Amino acid sequence: MANFAKLKGPQFAVEVYANEYLPEGGREVNAIVTVTSTGGGTTGGGTTGGGTTGGRAPGATGPDTAVAIMVDCSGSMDYPPTKMRGAREATAAAIDALRDGVRFAVIAGTHVAQEVYPGSGGLAVADPRTREQAKQALRRLSAGGGTAIGTWLRLADLLLNSDDVPDTAVRHGILLTDGRNEHESPEDLRAALDAAAGRFTCDARGVGTDWEVKEVTGIASALLGSADIVADPAGLTADFTQLMETAMGKEIADVALRLWTPMGAEIKFVKQVAPTVEDVTDRRTPVGPRAGDYPTGSWGDESRDYHVCVEVPDAGIGQEMLAARVSLVIDRGDGNAQSLSQGLVRAVWTDDLVASTAISPQVAHYTGQAELAQVIQQGLDARKSGDTDSATAKLGRAVQLAAGSGNADTAKLLAKVVDVVDAATGTVRLKAKVEEADEMTLETRSTKTVRVKNVQK
């Protein structure tokens, strides 16, 4: 049953689809929690006001929003020169997509981070004049130096959380890189990501094919954003425009999935399973003795699915218990969380074999989608290491799962890496020659899922 919450701005609904019937001795309850946000309009969560020390920025027509665009300006961006040119044009297009009143900055990233615009140690407020000034500043960008992405993220964090940005603002970063993070240690990048987590979200893009997929996807994962490849620099403008338009559609920031469990019950894992697979189990923040919050980032008009697994104490046939209470909450800045919506996960013990062995179609679908993402990663890793037998088996299983779940986009990407003999059985042959861009695209997009279709509770 959907449960709607009334608040100024988006309306949230929570629906729960669960394997709630357990056999005697059964202890594991799996549920898919669908969260939907609708009707955000332009009311947002910020206060009206003006000025630069609080409230909404002058001229704003939507929720308080702050954006930092991080552009790789390392020396490799000049090889070929179309990369630097494409980055400048794409950033200009993203600036054009900014809503009036949005605070923004542009950062040039090399082995150090430099604020290109406005250059004052703060953020500019978007209007026709500042957008034009920012685009003029982009023309001065040139390639040179190394790559230390952690320094870019730290500057973005500093700017997005400056004093003139309201606590309730949606904070968002867009990061573009074309190479590996060679001028700082992995530990430095990890520390920067840990420091920024929960303070702003960030979409990450790799242009060309000389960057490291796990670095770019790791940035997006840590900061609850999206990751993708733009193999041809000519595609950057369209991608950046779409990213900024999506960011401008975010209405409310820092929403958390709160899970409460009764005495004796424990959360085994929590995973976002649509639109992408993202394990958030280890990101739990305790809220009292029996509850914990899992971050979901910022929301516009959209729907996401989460797989929650709860271990409950054993009970006798005919008994029933509340396994978990699922809530959407937001911290309004005064230390108190506002509940946006709620759903319940039940556990019922039965000796009805049909009921206890039935699997929720939603649970079955997303269990398969999570496995699909995993076997693609395992198969590509095996292929890189020269283990052709394991690569063939894993990627064959991926083909079978993609075909069975209707994930046509992933199936097309797999077909560029393997020759499909029989999709239904997962019989494939590794291609002798694979374009690097095709392999990187499959790896980067391996966590993208398809929603379960036409299934009733």
XYZ file of C-alpha atoms in Angstrom:
457
model
C 0.000 0.000 0.000
C 1.337 3.436 -0.916
C 1.740 5.942 1.876
C 1.896 9.629 0.879
C 3.347 12.446 2.921
C 2.271 16.045 2.599
C 4.975 18.705 2.566
C 5.777 21.833 0.673
C 7.405 20.601 -2.528
C 7.638 16.963 -3.624
C 5.205 14.319 -2.413
C 6.805 10.986 -1.468
C 5.248 7.532 -1.570
C 6.612 4.228 -0.277
C 5.437 0.839 -1.558
C 6.671 -2.461 -0.134
C 6.768 -5.781 -2.030
C 7.996 -8.613 0.194
C 8.520 -12.335 0.588
C 6.634 -12.117 3.861
C 5.507 -15.756 4.267
C 8.152 -17.902 5.959
C 8.265 -21.653 6.564
C 8.875 -23.076 10.003
C 12.417 -22.066 10.986
C 12.533 -19.358 8.319
C 14.352 -16.187 9.381
C 15.077 -14.091 6.267
C 12.587 -11.561 4.904
C 13.379 -9.876 1.564
C 11.512 -6.786 0.460
C 11.676 -4.368 -2.447
C 10.889 -0.836 -1.330
C 9.772 1.482 -4.130
C 10.173 5.177 -3.333
C 8.486 7.698 -5.628
C 8.703 11.485 -5.530
C 6.178 13.479 -7.555
C 4.766 16.975 -7.962
C 7.812 18.904 -6.839
C 7.069 21.929 -8.982
C 9.305 24.822 -7.989
C 8.425 25.265 -4.334
C 11.475 23.481 -2.993
C 12.606 23.372 0.599
C 14.505 26.658 0.905
C 13.198 29.866 2.373
C 12.570 32.958 0.358
C 14.637 35.935 1.157
C 17.402 37.167 -1.105
C 20.758 38.573 -0.177
C 23.863 36.423 -0.125
C 24.016 35.305 3.482
C 21.000 33.015 3.635
C 17.663 32.048 2.088
C 17.188 31.726 -1.637
C 19.562 33.518 -3.981
C 18.211 36.695 -5.600
C 16.230 35.910 -8.741
C 15.731 32.245 -7.852
C 12.625 30.578 -9.254
C 13.108 27.148 -7.727
C 14.643 25.436 -4.706
C 17.972 26.616 -3.328
C 20.652 24.942 -5.399
C 24.444 25.186 -5.536
C 26.498 23.611 -8.340
C 30.248 23.155 -8.885
C 31.549 22.052 -12.292
C 34.999 20.417 -12.156
C 36.796 20.322 -15.523
C 39.952 18.286 -16.083
C 42.624 20.632 -17.460
C 45.578 18.229 -17.193
C 48.065 18.012 -20.042
C 46.433 14.943 -21.568
C 43.305 16.976 -22.353
C 45.225 18.366 -25.341
C 45.624 14.893 -26.909
C 43.655 15.215 -29.076
C 42.805 18.942 -28.800
C 39.128 18.099 -29.362
C 38.921 16.985 -25.716
C 39.751 20.405 -24.252
C 37.597 22.141 -26.821
C 34.732 19.748 -26.146
C 35.085 20.274 -22.387
C 34.890 24.063 -22.761
C 31.835 23.839 -25.015
C 30.124 21.309 -22.749
C 30.721 23.413 -19.649
C 29.354 26.482 -21.449
C 26.221 24.524 -22.348
C 25.847 23.378 -18.734
C 26.126 26.988 -17.562
C 23.393 27.976 -20.040
C 21.165 25.316 -18.435
C 21.513 26.854 -14.962
C 18.297 28.216 -13.533
C 18.298 31.899 -12.543
C 19.276 32.258 -8.885
C 21.332 29.056 -8.681
C 24.726 29.517 -7.045
C 27.565 28.082 -9.118
C 31.306 27.863 -9.664
C 33.687 26.414 -12.258
C 36.861 24.612 -11.128
C 39.874 23.797 -13.317
C 41.417 20.542 -12.149
C 45.043 19.500 -12.585
C 47.454 18.371 -9.835
C 45.911 21.340 -8.003
C 42.415 22.846 -8.087
C 41.759 26.399 -9.227
C 38.474 28.297 -9.077
C 38.099 29.626 -12.617
C 34.826 31.422 -11.940
C 33.841 33.465 -10.034
C 37.326 33.257 -8.483
C 36.332 34.968 -5.265
C 36.432 31.969 -2.996
C 32.651 31.755 -3.156
C 29.847 31.142 -5.627
C 28.261 33.340 -8.275
C 24.487 33.669 -8.617
C 23.224 32.656 -12.053
C 21.712 35.378 -14.200
C 22.372 36.491 -17.786
C 25.372 38.588 -16.737
C 27.137 35.951 -14.616
C 26.471 33.186 -17.126
C 28.150 35.254 -19.828
C 31.077 36.090 -17.532
C 31.535 32.413 -16.712
C 31.564 31.454 -20.390
C 34.155 34.145 -21.072
C 36.303 32.689 -18.293
C 36.071 29.235 -19.909
C 37.861 30.538 -22.989
C 40.983 30.974 -20.894
C 41.091 27.287 -19.916
C 44.113 25.455 -21.277
C 45.599 22.018 -20.726
C 48.716 21.465 -18.634
C 49.767 19.712 -15.446
C 48.831 16.473 -13.739
C 45.747 14.897 -12.195
C 44.826 14.947 -8.487
C 41.054 14.581 -8.327
C 40.915 14.705 -4.539
C 42.008 18.359 -4.637
C 39.149 19.173 -7.041
C 36.616 17.539 -4.743
C 37.936 19.335 -1.663
C 37.610 22.731 -3.363
C 34.116 21.862 -4.585
C 33.177 20.821 -1.037
C 34.517 24.105 0.338
C 32.576 26.194 -2.187
C 29.317 24.251 -2.028
C 29.271 24.429 1.761
C 30.281 28.067 2.089
C 28.383 30.388 4.427
C 26.146 31.853 1.715
C 24.619 28.461 0.862
C 21.543 27.620 3.005
C 21.623 24.397 4.997
C 18.654 22.985 3.060
C 20.131 23.698 -0.393
C 20.603 20.985 -3.005
C 24.376 20.760 -3.509
C 25.631 19.125 -6.675
C 28.900 18.572 -8.511
C 29.711 17.571 -12.090
C 33.193 16.146 -12.629
C 34.921 15.462 -15.956
C 38.226 13.643 -16.314
C 40.149 12.068 -19.179
C 42.935 10.284 -17.320
C 44.016 8.332 -14.301
C 44.457 9.946 -10.901
C 48.255 9.705 -11.042
C 49.360 12.690 -8.943
C 47.928 11.731 -5.587
C 47.649 8.448 -3.722
C 44.468 6.340 -3.722
C 44.319 7.055 0.005
C 44.234 10.818 -0.653
C 41.336 10.430 -3.094
C 39.522 8.144 -0.662
C 39.969 10.661 2.149
C 38.549 13.443 -0.041
C 35.544 11.283 -0.933
C 34.953 10.354 2.696
C 35.076 14.024 3.664
C 32.618 15.006 0.910
C 30.166 12.137 1.373
C 26.812 13.452 2.538
C 27.838 17.073 1.843
C 27.124 17.089 -1.903
C 26.226 14.676 -4.684
C 28.380 14.348 -7.780
C 28.024 12.991 -11.311
C 31.314 11.798 -12.823
C 32.180 11.442 -16.498
C 35.190 9.935 -18.255
C 35.991 11.304 -21.713
C 37.991 9.232 -24.181
C 39.408 5.866 -23.123
C 42.518 6.649 -21.046
C 40.811 6.929 -17.667
C 40.221 4.286 -15.014
C 36.637 3.013 -14.829
C 36.810 2.017 -11.170
C 38.049 5.494 -10.200
C 35.230 7.304 -11.984
C 32.513 4.902 -10.833
C 33.962 4.995 -7.313
C 33.607 8.788 -7.200
C 29.987 8.626 -8.347
C 29.223 5.794 -5.922
C 30.694 7.559 -2.900
C 28.856 10.786 -3.715
C 25.536 9.198 -4.763
C 25.744 10.386 -8.370
C 25.880 8.811 -11.804
C 28.916 7.665 -13.788
C 29.254 7.251 -17.514
C 31.675 7.250 -20.427
C 31.738 9.826 -23.205
C 34.092 8.082 -25.609
C 33.818 10.783 -28.268
C 34.395 14.376 -27.006
C 31.726 15.507 -29.487
C 29.143 13.964 -27.165
C 30.119 16.034 -24.123
C 27.822 18.994 -24.784
C 24.672 16.890 -24.956
C 25.725 14.893 -21.878
C 26.581 17.950 -19.767
C 23.351 19.681 -20.772
C 21.323 16.660 -19.686
C 23.279 16.390 -16.413
C 22.599 20.025 -15.571
C 18.929 19.806 -16.523
C 18.602 16.794 -14.221
C 20.387 18.657 -11.433
C 18.036 21.611 -11.900
C 15.112 19.210 -11.403
C 16.248 18.211 -7.901
C 13.844 19.653 -5.363
C 14.909 18.329 -1.985
C 18.293 17.343 -0.548
C 19.619 14.803 1.930
C 16.708 12.382 2.082
C 17.436 9.257 4.119
C 15.876 5.804 4.129
C 15.249 5.059 7.821
C 14.841 1.429 8.860
C 13.532 0.483 12.289
C 13.602 -3.141 13.431
C 12.111 -4.708 16.571
C 14.162 -6.461 19.217
C 15.785 -9.584 17.801
C 15.603 -8.480 14.164
C 18.609 -7.178 12.212
C 19.167 -5.567 8.816
C 21.382 -7.848 6.714
C 21.751 -5.485 3.768
C 20.251 -2.476 1.995
C 20.851 -1.972 -1.726
C 19.512 0.496 -4.226
C 18.545 -1.713 -7.172
C 16.985 0.783 -9.602
C 17.882 2.768 -11.598
C 21.331 1.433 -10.688
C 22.719 -1.105 -8.224
C 24.368 0.577 -5.236
C 25.063 -1.187 -1.926
C 24.486 1.288 0.922
C 24.613 -1.231 3.786
C 27.836 0.170 5.233
C 26.579 3.778 5.108
C 24.152 3.325 7.974
C 23.993 6.109 10.562
C 22.484 4.870 13.843
C 19.386 6.736 15.010
C 18.550 5.400 18.431
C 18.970 1.780 19.525
C 16.780 0.108 16.863
C 16.908 2.403 13.831
C 19.410 3.572 11.248
C 19.466 6.003 8.328
C 20.781 5.139 4.860
C 21.566 8.113 2.568
C 19.717 8.462 -0.744
C 20.911 11.918 -1.833
C 18.720 14.532 -3.486
C 15.403 13.994 -5.251
C 13.348 15.445 -8.088
C 10.380 13.803 -9.801
C 11.627 10.209 -9.922
C 11.282 6.685 -8.581
C 13.909 4.364 -7.111
C 13.824 0.815 -5.782
C 15.690 -0.571 -2.764
C 16.235 -4.193 -1.712
C 16.055 -4.626 2.056
C 16.924 -7.939 3.703
C 15.932 -8.446 7.346
C 16.860 -11.367 9.598
C 14.088 -12.002 12.124
C 13.980 -14.286 15.194
C 12.463 -17.710 14.685
C 8.777 -18.028 15.514
C 6.098 -20.689 15.434
C 3.589 -21.461 12.699
C 0.746 -18.936 12.672
C 2.731 -16.173 14.308
C 3.222 -12.776 12.713
C 5.524 -9.845 13.440
C 6.579 -6.492 12.067
C 10.007 -7.199 10.587
C 10.859 -3.582 9.764
C 9.375 -0.128 9.460
C 10.625 1.812 6.430
C 10.481 5.614 6.479
C 11.697 8.429 4.239
C 13.048 11.241 6.423
C 14.747 14.587 5.973
C 16.707 16.638 8.465
C 15.163 20.099 8.468
C 18.270 21.644 10.003
C 17.039 21.918 13.603
C 18.205 18.446 14.575
C 14.754 16.930 14.085
C 13.940 14.655 11.162
C 10.656 15.053 9.300
C 9.010 11.852 8.112
C 8.002 12.045 4.461
C 6.441 8.616 4.003
C 6.354 5.155 5.536
C 5.886 1.468 4.712
C 5.859 -1.784 6.693
C 7.645 -5.119 6.178
C 5.847 -8.091 7.760
C 6.919 -11.635 8.580
C 4.284 -14.386 8.752
C 5.120 -18.020 9.563
C 2.998 -20.580 7.739
C 2.858 -24.275 6.951
C 1.311 -23.460 3.557
C 4.038 -24.693 1.216
C 2.746 -22.669 -1.731
C 2.786 -19.412 0.228
C 6.176 -19.962 1.875
C 7.945 -20.953 -1.351
C 6.442 -18.200 -3.527
C 8.932 -15.479 -4.422
C 7.815 -11.909 -4.897
C 8.296 -11.066 -8.596
C 9.916 -7.780 -7.585
C 12.395 -9.523 -5.276
C 13.206 -12.141 -7.923
C 13.687 -9.511 -10.636
C 16.070 -7.323 -8.685
C 18.003 -10.241 -7.257
C 18.720 -11.104 -10.891
C 19.657 -7.512 -11.765
C 22.128 -7.347 -8.882
C 23.653 -10.641 -10.017
C 23.849 -9.268 -13.573
C 25.956 -6.304 -12.433
C 28.195 -8.598 -10.392
C 28.892 -11.180 -13.110
C 29.663 -8.471 -15.684
C 32.322 -7.037 -13.379
C 33.689 -10.494 -12.589
C 33.702 -11.481 -16.258
C 35.530 -8.356 -17.406
C 38.083 -8.687 -14.605
C 38.685 -12.316 -15.616
C 39.047 -11.302 -19.262
C 41.661 -8.677 -18.371
C 43.624 -11.216 -16.338
C 43.594 -13.768 -19.178
C 41.242 -16.262 -17.484
C 39.165 -16.995 -20.583
C 37.197 -19.881 -19.068
C 35.950 -17.810 -16.140
C 35.331 -14.791 -18.374
C 33.268 -16.885 -20.772
C 31.210 -18.417 -17.950
C 30.536 -15.110 -16.168
C 29.735 -13.100 -19.296
C 27.581 -15.968 -20.566
C 25.589 -15.832 -17.336
C 25.300 -12.063 -17.831
C 23.875 -12.537 -21.312
C 21.352 -15.036 -19.932
C 20.278 -12.668 -17.131
C 20.045 -9.645 -19.423
C 17.900 -11.554 -21.917
C 15.670 -13.030 -19.240
C 14.993 -9.703 -17.526
C 14.493 -7.662 -20.677
C 17.568 -5.516 -20.060
C 18.038 -4.755 -23.761
C 20.596 -1.976 -23.282
C 22.959 -4.200 -21.317
C 22.384 -7.050 -23.771
C 23.524 -4.802 -26.638
C 26.660 -3.805 -24.740
C 27.454 -7.456 -23.955
C 27.105 -8.335 -27.642
C 30.048 -6.050 -28.390
C 32.271 -8.083 -26.059
C 31.035 -11.640 -26.721
C 29.497 -13.514 -29.630
C 26.125 -14.752 -28.403
C 25.403 -18.334 -29.466
C 22.282 -18.855 -27.330
C 21.088 -16.080 -25.020
C 18.562 -18.271 -23.212
C 21.252 -20.704 -22.026
C 24.025 -18.126 -21.748
C 26.179 -19.810 -24.370
C 28.750 -17.301 -25.670
C 32.223 -17.016 -27.155
C 34.647 -14.250 -26.233
C 35.366 -11.937 -29.141
C 38.996 -12.060 -30.239
C 39.150 -8.281 -30.596
C 37.127 -5.787 -28.585
C 37.210 -2.029 -28.935
C 38.453 -0.459 -25.708
C 35.563 2.011 -25.659
C 33.042 -0.856 -25.894
C 34.605 -2.728 -22.968
C 34.781 0.435 -20.856
C 31.174 1.305 -21.680
C 29.994 -2.136 -20.553
C 31.975 -1.876 -17.312
C 30.828 1.676 -16.556
C 27.162 0.927 -17.233
C 27.105 -2.561 -15.713
C 25.121 -1.396 -12.680
C 22.267 0.126 -14.709
C 19.079 -1.878 -14.228
C 15.610 -2.098 -15.731
C 12.477 -1.695 -13.649
C 10.228 -4.685 -13.069
C 7.242 -4.442 -15.428
C 3.571 -5.284 -15.230
C 3.731 -7.009 -11.858
C 1.078 -6.678 -9.182
C 1.640 -7.238 -5.488
